[in-house]
mmCIF file of C-alpha atoms in Angstrom:
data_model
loop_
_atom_site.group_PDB
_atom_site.id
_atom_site.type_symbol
_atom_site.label_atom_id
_atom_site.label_comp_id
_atom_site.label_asym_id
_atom_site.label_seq_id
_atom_site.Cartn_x
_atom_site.Cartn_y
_atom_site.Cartn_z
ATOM 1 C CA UNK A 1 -117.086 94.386 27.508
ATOM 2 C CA UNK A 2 -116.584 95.725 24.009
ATOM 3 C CA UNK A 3 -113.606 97.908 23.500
ATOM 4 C CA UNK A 4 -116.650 100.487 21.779
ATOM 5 C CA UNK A 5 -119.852 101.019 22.330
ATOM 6 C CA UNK A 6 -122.707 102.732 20.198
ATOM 7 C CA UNK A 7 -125.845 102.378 20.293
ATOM 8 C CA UNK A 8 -127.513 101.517 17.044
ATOM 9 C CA UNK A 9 -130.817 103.170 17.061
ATOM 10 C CA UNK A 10 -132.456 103.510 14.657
ATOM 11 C CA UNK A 11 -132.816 107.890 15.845
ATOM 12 C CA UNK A 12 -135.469 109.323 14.096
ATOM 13 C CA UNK A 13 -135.778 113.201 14.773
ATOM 14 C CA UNK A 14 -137.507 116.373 13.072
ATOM 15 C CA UNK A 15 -136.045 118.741 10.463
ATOM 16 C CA UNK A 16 -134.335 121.281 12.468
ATOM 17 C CA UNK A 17 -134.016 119.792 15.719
ATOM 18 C CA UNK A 18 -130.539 119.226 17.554
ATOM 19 C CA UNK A 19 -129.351 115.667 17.496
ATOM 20 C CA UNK A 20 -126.926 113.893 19.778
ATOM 21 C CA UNK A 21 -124.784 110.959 19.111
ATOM 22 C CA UNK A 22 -122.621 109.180 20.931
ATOM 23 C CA UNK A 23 -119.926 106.501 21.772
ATOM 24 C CA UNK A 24 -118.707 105.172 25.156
ATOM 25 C CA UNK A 25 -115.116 102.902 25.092
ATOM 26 C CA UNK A 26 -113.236 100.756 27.572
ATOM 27 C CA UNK A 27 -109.372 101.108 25.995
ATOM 28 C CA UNK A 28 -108.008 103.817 27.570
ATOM 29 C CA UNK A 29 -105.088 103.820 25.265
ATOM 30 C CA UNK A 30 -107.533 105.396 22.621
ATOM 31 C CA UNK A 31 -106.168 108.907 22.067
ATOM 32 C CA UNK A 32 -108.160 110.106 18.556
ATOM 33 C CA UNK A 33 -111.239 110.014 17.889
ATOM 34 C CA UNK A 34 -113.074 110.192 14.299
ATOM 35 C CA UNK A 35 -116.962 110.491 13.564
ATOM 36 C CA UNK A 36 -117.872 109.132 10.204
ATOM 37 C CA UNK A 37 -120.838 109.075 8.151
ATOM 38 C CA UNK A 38 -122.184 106.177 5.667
ATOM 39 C CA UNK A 39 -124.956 106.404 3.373
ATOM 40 C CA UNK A 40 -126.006 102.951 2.517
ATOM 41 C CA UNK A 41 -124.000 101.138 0.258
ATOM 42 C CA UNK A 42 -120.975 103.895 0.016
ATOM 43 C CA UNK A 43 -117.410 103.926 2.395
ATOM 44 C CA UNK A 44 -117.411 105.586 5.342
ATOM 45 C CA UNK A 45 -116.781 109.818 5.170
ATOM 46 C CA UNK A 46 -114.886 111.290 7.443
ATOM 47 C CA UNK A 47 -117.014 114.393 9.134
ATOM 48 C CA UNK A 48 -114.636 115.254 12.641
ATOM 49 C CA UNK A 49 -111.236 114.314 14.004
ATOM 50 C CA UNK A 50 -110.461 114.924 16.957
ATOM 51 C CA UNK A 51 -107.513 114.098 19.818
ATOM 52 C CA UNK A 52 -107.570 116.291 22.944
ATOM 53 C CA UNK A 53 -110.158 116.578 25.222
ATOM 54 C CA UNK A 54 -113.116 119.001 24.921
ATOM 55 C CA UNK A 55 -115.033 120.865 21.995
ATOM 56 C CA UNK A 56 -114.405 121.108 18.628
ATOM 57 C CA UNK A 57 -117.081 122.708 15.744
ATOM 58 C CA UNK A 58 -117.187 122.445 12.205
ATOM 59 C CA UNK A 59 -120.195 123.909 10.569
ATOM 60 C CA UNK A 60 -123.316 122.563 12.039
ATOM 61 C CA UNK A 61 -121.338 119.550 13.655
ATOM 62 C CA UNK A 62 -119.669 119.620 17.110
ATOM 63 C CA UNK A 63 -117.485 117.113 18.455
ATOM 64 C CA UNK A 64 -117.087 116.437 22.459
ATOM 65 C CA UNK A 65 -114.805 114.342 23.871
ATOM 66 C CA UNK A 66 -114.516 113.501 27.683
ATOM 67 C CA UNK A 67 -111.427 110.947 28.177
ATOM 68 C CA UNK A 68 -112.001 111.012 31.913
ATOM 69 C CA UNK A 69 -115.300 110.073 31.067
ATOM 70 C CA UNK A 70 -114.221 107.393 27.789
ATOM 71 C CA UNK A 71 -117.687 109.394 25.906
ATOM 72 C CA UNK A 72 -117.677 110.927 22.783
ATOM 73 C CA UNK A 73 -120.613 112.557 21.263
ATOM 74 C CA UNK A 74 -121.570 114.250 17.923
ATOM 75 C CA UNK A 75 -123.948 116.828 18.023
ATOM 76 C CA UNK A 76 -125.742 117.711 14.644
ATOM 77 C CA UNK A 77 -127.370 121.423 14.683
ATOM 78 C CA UNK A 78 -130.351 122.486 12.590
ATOM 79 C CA UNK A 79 -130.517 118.886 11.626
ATOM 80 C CA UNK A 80 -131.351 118.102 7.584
ATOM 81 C CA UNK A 81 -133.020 115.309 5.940
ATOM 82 C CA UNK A 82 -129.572 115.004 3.818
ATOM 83 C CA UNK A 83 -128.003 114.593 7.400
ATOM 84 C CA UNK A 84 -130.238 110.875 7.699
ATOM 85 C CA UNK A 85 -127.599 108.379 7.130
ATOM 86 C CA UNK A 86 -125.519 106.670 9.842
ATOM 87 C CA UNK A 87 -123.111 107.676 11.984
ATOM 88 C CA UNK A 88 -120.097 105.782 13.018
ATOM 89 C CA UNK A 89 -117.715 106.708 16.022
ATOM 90 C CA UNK A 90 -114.323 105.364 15.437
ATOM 91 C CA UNK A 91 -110.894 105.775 17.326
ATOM 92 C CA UNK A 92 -107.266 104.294 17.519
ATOM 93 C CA UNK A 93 -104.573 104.636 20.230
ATOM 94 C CA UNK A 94 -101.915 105.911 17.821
ATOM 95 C CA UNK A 95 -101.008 102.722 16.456
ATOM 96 C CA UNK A 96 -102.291 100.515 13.331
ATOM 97 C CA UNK A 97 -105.934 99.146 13.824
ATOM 98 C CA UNK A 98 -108.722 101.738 14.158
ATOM 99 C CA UNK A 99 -111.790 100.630 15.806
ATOM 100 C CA UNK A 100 -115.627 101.390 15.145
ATOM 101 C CA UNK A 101 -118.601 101.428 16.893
ATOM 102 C CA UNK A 102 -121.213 99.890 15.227
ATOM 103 C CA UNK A 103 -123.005 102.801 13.841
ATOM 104 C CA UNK A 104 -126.455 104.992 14.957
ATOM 105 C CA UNK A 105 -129.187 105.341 11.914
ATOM 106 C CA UNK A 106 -130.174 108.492 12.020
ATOM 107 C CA UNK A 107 -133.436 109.600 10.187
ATOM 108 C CA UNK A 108 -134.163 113.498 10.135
ATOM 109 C CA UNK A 109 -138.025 113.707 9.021
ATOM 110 C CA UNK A 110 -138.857 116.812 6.815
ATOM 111 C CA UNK B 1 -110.111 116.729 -2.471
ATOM 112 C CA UNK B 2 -107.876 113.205 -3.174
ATOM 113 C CA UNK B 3 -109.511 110.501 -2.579
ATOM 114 C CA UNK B 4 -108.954 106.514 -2.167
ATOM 115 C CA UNK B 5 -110.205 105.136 -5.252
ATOM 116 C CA UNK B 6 -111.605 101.044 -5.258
ATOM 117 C CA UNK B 7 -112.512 99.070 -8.386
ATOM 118 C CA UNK B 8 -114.688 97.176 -9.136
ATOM 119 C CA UNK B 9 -117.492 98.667 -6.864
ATOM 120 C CA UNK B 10 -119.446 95.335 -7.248
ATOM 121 C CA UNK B 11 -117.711 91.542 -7.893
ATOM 122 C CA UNK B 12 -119.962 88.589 -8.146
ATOM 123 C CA UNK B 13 -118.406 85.546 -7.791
ATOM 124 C CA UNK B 14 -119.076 81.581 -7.551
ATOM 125 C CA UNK B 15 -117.728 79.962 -4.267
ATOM 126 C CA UNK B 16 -114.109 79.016 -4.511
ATOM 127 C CA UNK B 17 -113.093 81.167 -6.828
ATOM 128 C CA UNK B 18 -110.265 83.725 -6.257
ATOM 129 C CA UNK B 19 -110.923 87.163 -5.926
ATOM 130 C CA UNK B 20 -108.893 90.454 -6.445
ATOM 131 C CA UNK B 21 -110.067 93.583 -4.917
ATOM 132 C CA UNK B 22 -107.781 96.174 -5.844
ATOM 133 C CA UNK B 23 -107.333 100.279 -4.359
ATOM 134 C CA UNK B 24 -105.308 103.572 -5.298
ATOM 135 C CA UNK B 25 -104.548 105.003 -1.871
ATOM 136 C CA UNK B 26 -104.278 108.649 -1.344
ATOM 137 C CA UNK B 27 -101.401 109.290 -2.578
ATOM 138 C CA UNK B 28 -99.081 110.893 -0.109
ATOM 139 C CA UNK B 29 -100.386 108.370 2.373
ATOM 140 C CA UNK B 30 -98.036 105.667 4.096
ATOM 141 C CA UNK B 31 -100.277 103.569 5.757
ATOM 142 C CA UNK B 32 -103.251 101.433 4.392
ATOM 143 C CA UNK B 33 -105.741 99.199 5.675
ATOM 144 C CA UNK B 34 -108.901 96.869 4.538
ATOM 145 C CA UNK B 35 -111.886 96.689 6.733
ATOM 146 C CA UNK B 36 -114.783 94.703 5.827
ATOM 147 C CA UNK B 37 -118.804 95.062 6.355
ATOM 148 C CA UNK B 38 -121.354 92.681 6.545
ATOM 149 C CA UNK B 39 -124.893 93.975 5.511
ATOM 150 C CA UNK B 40 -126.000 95.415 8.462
ATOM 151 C CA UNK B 41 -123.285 94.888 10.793
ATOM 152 C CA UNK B 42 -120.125 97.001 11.747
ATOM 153 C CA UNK B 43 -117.291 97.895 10.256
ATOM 154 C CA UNK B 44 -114.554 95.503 10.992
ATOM 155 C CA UNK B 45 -110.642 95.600 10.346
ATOM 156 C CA UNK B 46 -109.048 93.029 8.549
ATOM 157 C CA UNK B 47 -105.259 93.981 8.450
ATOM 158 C CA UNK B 48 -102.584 97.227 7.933
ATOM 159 C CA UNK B 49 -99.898 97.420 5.915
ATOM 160 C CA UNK B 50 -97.298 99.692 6.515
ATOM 161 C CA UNK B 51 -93.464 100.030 4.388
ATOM 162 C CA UNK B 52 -94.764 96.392 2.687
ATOM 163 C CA UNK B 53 -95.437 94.672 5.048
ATOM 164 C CA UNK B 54 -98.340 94.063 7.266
ATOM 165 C CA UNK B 55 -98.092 95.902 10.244
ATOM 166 C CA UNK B 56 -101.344 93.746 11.814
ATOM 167 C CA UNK B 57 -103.971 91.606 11.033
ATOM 168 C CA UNK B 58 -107.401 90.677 12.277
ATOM 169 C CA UNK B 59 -108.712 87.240 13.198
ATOM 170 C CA UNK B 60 -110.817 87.101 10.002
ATOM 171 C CA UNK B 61 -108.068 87.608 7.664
ATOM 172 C CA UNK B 62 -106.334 84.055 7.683
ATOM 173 C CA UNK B 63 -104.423 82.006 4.953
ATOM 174 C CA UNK B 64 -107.216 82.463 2.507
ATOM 175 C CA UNK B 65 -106.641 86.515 2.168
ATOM 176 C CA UNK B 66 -103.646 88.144 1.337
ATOM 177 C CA UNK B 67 -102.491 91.805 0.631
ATOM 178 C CA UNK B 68 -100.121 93.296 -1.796
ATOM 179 C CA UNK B 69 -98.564 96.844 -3.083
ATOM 180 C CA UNK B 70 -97.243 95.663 -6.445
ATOM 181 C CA UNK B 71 -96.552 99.311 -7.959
ATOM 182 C CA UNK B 72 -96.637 101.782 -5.380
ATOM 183 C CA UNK B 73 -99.629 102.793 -6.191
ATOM 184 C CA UNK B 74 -102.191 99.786 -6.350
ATOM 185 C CA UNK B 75 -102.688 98.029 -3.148
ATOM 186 C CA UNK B 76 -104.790 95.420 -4.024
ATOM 187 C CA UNK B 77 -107.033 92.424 -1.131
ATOM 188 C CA UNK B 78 -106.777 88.592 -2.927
ATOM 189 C CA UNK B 79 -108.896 86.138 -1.803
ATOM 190 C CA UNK B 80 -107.610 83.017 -2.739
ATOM 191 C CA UNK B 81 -110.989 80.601 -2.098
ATOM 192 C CA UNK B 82 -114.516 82.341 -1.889
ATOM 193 C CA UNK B 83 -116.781 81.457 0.708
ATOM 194 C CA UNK B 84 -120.015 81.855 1.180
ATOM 195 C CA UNK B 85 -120.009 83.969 4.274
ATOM 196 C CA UNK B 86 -117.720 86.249 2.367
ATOM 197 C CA UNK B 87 -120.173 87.881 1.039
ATOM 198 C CA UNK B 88 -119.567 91.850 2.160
ATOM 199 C CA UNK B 89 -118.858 95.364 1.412
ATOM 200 C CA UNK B 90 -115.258 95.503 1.841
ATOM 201 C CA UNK B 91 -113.311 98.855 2.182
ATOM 202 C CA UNK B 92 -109.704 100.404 1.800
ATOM 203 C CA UNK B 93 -108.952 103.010 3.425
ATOM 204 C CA UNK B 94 -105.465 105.050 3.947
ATOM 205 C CA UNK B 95 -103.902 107.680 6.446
ATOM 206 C CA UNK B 96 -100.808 110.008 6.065
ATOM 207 C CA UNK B 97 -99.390 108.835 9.805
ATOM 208 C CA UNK B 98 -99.965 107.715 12.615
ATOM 209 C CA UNK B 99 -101.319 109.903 15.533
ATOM 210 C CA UNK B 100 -102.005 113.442 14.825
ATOM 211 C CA UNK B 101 -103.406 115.136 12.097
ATOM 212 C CA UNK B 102 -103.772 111.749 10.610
ATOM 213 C CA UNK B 103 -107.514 110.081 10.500
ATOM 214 C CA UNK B 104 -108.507 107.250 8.174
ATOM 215 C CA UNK B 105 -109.404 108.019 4.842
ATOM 216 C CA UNK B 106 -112.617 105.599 3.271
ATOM 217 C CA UNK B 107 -112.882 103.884 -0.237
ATOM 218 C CA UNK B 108 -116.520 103.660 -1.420
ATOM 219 C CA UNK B 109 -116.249 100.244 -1.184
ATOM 220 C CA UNK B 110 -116.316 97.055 -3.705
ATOM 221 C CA UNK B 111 -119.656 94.676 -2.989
ATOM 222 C CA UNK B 112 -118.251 91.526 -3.087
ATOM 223 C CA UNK B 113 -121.081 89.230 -3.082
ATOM 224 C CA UNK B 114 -120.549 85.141 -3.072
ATOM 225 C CA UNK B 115 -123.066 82.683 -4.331
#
């Protein structure tokens, strides 16, 4: 079983709707949890952090995390064709490596 | 907004040649890291470095790659013998701490692309 799970899509969606992304992950040592987004051919940006259990917003992005559960999602609200890229769930247990899922394309249609 | 700077952003070279990829961490960060992507696949780690020294290291990053902080501000990826199926985006990336209030912070990458 891999330590993180994601799966890669491709997610295509209209302009405005309310997307939903999301990561599932076996190591229950993980303790904080990161959502990044990569347009092709540029580094990973860092859109949420998170470490406890529940909600937490930032603009039009929410992240949810459920460690009973081991699921994290991203939701996206009023969804923009600037927001098509793809998203990458990553998370570490407090110590060196950080781990990533292996990305969702998401493509928001105008 | 600092940011974790990575020259060049694209390095061609001929198989068996040795590369240098070099980074400027954010600079209040302690901890720094290399991950590497394949076209189309995920993100992978390759190895943290932590008070110079590597803290850990990834299966992929054997005898042929090493890391180094010569200045305190550079840390730089060598590797010493190109291969083919070295051929990737490969990223830097640095964080404050460990733990709380301390997520990964991305290079845009340098294309490193073996032929």
């Amino acid at each position: 079983q891999k330590e993180v799970e994601q799966d890669p899509g491709p997610l295509s969606v209209p302009e405005g709707a309310i997307v939903s992304l999301n990561c599932t992950y076996s190591n229950s040592a993980f303790q904080y949890f990161m959502w990044y987004r990569q347009y092709s051919r540029k580094g990973p940006e860092l859109l949420m952090y998170t470490y406890s259990s529940g909600n937490k917003e930032d603009g039009r992005f929410t992240a949810q995390v459920d460690k009973s559960s081991k699921y994290i999602s991203l939701f996206i609200r009023d969804s923009q064709p600037s927001d098509s890229a793809t998203y990458l769930c990553a998370m570490d247990g407090g110590y060196q490596k950080v781990t990533f899922g292996t990305g969702t394309k998401l493509q928001v249609i105008p | 907004e600092p940011e974790v700077t990575q020259t060049p952003s694209h390095q061609v070279t001929q198989m068996g040649q040795e590369v240098i990829l070099r980074c400027v961490p954010i600079s209040n960060h302690l901890y720094f890291y290399w991950y590497r992507q394949i076209l189309g696949q995920k993100v992978e780690f390759l190895v943290s470095f932590y008070n110079n020294e590597i803290s850990e290291k990834s299966e992929i990053f054997d005898d042929q790659f090493s890391v180094e902080r010569p200045d305190g501000s550079n840390f730089t990826l060598k590797i010493r013998s190109t291969k083919l199926e070295d051929s990737a985006m490969y990223f830097c990336a640095s964080r404050q701490g460990r733990g709380r209030g301390s997520p990964l912070h991305f290079g845009n990458g340098t294309r490193l692309t073996v032929t």
